[in-house]
Tab-separated table of C-alpha atoms in Angstrom:
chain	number	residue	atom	x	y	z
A	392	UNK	CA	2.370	0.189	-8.392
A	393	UNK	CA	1.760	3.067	-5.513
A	394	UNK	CA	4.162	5.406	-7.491
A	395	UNK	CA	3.909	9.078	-8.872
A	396	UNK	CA	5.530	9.073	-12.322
A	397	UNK	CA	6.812	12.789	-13.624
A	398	UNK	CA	7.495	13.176	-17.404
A	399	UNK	CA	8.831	16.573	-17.899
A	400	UNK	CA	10.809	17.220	-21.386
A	401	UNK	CA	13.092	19.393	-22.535
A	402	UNK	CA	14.675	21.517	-25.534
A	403	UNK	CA	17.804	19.692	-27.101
A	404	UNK	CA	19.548	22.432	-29.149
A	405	UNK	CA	22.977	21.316	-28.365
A	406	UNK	CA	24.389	23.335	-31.217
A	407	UNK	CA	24.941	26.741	-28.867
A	408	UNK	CA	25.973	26.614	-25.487
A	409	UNK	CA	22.879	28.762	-24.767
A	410	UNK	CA	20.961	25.544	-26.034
A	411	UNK	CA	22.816	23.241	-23.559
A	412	UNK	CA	22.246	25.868	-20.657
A	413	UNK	CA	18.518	25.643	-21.600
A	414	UNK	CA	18.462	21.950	-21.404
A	415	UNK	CA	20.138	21.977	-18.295
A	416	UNK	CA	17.777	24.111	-16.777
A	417	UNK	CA	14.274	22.502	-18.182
A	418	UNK	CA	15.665	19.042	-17.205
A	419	UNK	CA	16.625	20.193	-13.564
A	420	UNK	CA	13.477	22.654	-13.144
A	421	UNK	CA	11.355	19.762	-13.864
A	422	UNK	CA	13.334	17.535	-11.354
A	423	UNK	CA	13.089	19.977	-8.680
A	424	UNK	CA	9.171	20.657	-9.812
A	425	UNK	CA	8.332	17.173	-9.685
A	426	UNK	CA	10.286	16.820	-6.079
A	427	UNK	CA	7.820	20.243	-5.025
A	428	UNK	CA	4.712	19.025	-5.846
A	429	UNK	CA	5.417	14.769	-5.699
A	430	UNK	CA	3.234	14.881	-2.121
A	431	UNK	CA	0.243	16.805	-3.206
A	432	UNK	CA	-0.126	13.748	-5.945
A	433	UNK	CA	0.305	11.052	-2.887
A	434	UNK	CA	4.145	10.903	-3.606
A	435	UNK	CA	6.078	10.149	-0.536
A	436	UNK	CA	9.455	11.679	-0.621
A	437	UNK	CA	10.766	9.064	2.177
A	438	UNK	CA	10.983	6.898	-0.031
A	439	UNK	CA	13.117	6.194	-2.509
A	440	UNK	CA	13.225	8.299	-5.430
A	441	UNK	CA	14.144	7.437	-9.090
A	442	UNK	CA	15.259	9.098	-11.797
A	443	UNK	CA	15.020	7.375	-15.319
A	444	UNK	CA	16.558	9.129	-18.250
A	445	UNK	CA	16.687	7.829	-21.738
A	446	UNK	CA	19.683	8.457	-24.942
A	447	UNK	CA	20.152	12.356	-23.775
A	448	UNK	CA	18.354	12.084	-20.703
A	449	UNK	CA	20.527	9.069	-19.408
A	450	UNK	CA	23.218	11.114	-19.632
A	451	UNK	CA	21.706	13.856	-17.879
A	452	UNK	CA	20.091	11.891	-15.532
A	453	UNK	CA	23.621	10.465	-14.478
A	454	UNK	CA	25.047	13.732	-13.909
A	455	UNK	CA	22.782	15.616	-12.410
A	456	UNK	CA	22.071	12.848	-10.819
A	457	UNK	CA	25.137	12.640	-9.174
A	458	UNK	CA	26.447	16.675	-9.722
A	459	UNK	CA	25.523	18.022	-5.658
A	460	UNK	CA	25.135	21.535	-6.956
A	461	UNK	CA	24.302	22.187	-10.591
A	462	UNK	CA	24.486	26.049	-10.256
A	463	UNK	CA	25.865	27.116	-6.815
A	464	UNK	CA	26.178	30.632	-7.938
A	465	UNK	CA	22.205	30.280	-8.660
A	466	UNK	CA	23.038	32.425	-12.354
A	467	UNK	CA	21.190	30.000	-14.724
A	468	UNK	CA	18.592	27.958	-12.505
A	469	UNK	CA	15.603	30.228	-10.949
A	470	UNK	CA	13.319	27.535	-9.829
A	471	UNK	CA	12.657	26.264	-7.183
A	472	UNK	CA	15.333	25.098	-4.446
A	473	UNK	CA	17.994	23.066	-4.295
A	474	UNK	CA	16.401	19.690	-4.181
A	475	UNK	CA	18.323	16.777	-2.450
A	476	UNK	CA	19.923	14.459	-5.815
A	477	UNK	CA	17.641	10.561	-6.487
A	478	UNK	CA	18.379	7.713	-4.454
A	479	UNK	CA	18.152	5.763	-7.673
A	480	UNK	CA	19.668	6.156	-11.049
A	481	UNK	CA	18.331	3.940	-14.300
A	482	UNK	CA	20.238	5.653	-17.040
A	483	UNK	CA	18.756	3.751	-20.471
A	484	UNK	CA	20.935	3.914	-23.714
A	485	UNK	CA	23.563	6.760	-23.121
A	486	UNK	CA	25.615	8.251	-25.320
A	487	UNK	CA	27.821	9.486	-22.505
A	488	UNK	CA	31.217	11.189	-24.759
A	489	UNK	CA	29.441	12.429	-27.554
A	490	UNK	CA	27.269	15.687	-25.732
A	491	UNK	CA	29.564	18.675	-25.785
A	492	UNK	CA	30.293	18.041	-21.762
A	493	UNK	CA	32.645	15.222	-20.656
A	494	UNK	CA	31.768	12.475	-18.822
A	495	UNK	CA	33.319	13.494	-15.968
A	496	UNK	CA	32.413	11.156	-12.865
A	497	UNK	CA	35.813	12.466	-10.459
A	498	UNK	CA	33.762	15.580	-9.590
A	499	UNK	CA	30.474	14.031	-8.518
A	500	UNK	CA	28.565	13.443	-5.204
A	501	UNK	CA	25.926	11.769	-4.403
A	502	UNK	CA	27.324	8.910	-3.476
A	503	UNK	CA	24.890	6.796	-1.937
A	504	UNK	CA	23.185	6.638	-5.068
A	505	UNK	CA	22.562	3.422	-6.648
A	506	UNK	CA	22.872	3.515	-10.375
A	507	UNK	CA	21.839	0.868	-13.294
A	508	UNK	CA	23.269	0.833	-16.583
A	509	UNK	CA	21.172	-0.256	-19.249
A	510	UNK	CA	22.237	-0.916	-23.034
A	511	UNK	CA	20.645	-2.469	-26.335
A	512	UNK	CA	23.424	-5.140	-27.615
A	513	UNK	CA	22.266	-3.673	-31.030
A	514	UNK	CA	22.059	-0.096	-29.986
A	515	UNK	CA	23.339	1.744	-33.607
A	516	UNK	CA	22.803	5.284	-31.850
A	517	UNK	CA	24.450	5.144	-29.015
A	518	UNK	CA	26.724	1.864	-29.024
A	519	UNK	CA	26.634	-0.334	-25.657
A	520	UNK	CA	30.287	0.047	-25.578
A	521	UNK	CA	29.619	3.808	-24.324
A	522	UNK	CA	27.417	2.378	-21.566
A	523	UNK	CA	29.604	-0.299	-20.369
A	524	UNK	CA	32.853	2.630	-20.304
A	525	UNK	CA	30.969	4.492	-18.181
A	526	UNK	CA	29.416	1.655	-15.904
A	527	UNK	CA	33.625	0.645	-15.742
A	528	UNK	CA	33.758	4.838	-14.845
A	529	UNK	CA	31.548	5.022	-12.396
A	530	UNK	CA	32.959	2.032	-10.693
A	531	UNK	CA	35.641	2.942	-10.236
A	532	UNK	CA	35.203	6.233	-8.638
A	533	UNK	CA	33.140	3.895	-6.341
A	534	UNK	CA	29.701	4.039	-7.122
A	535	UNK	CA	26.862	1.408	-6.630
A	536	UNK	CA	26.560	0.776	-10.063
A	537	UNK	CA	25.040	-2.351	-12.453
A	538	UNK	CA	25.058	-3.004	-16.249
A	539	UNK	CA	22.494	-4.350	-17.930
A	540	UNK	CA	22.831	-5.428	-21.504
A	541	UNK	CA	19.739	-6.379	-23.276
A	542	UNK	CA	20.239	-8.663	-26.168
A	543	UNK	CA	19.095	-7.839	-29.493
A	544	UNK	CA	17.764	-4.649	-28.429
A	545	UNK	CA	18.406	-1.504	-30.456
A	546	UNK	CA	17.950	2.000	-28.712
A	547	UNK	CA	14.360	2.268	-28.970
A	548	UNK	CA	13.628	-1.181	-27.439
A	549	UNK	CA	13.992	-0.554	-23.797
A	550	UNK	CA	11.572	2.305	-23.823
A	551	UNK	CA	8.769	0.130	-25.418
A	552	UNK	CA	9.579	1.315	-28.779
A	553	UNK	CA	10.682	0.461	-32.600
A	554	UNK	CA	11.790	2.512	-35.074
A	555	UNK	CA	9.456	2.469	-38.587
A	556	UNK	CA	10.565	4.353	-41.295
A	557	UNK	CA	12.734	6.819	-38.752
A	558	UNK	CA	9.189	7.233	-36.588
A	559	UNK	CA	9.039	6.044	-32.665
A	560	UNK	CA	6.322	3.763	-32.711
A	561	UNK	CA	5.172	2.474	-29.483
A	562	UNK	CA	5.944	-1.520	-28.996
A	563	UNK	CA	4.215	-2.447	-25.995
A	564	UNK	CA	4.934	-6.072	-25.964
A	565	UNK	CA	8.577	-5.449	-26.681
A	566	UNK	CA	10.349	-7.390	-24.226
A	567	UNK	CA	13.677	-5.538	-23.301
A	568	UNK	CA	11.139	-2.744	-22.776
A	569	UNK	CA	9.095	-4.665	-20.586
A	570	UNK	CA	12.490	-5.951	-18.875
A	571	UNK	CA	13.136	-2.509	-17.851
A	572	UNK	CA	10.025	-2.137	-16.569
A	573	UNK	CA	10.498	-4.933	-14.064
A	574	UNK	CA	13.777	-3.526	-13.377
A	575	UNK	CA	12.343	-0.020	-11.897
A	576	UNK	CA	9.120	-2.008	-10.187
A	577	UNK	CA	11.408	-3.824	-8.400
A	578	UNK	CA	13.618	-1.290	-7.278
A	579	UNK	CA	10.229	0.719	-6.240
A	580	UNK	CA	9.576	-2.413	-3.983
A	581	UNK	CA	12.909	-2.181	-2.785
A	582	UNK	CA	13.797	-5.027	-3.894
């Protein structure tokens, strides 16, 4: 589709607040990585750049995302510089007020950013109902923003996925994952 796709991960002890600052950081190093090195893989950083994040990473990638400086005292993120926030937000099966931080949309920037929503109807892990309070959230505070619910999908669905015997196991005829797909094509086409 003429795109350069990063993938970076990141450690998800959330039981310390070191462990939060060290998902923080991996998360936003390997944004501002990818952003770094995007051209020499035939990226082109005029256009419009995405930012899908999935169950934890939705709700990072919504607010730092939108958050203009994660660290302006520059204490707990070393890499790289500053790196301007996506043009596009997909944010896929959020559980956006159970992480430790709130959901906090009044401080954010960014505001050009368009965002989309996306929820399983039969999302056990992290309800739709979370997805569709923060879509309202974000709304409000004035943000470009669009729901998505995808019917009889559970939280593993949109990201080409079921769950066997508590395993990911990759689904890739699953349709609500392949609806998401055309979701992010399109808004690669600008469309």
């Amino acid at each position: 589709a003429g795109a350069v796709v990063f993938a970076p991960n990141y450690r998800t002890d959330l039981s310390s607040e070191q462990g939060v600052v060290d998902l923080v950081r991996d998360a936003e190093c390997g944004y501002r990585y990818a952003r770094t090195v995007a051209p020499d893989h035939g990226g082109d950083l005029d256009r419009p750049l995405i930012w899908v994040g999935w169950s934890l990473g939705a709700v990072f990638a919504v607010q730092a995302g939108l958050e203009e400086s994660l660290d302006p005292t520059g204490q707990f993120l070393s890499c790289f510089a500053e790196a301007p926030r996506p043009d596009i937000i997909f944010a896929i099966s959020g559980c956006y007020y159970e992480v430790g931080q709130p959901f906090d949309p009044e401080k954010w920037g960014n505001p050009e950013a368009q965002i989309t929503v996306i929820a399983g109807q039969d999302d056990t892990v992290c309800p739709a109902s979370q997805s569709e309070q923060a879509t309202e959230e974000l709304a409000a505070r004035g943000y470009d923003v669009d729901f998505v619910m995808l019917e009889g999908a559970d939280h593993f669905a949109p990201v080409l996925h079921h769950s066997v015997n508590e395993e990911m196991v990759v689904a890739p005829d699953e349709p609500a994952g392949n609806h998401v797909l055309q979701l992010i094509t399109a808004a690669l086409d600008g469309s």
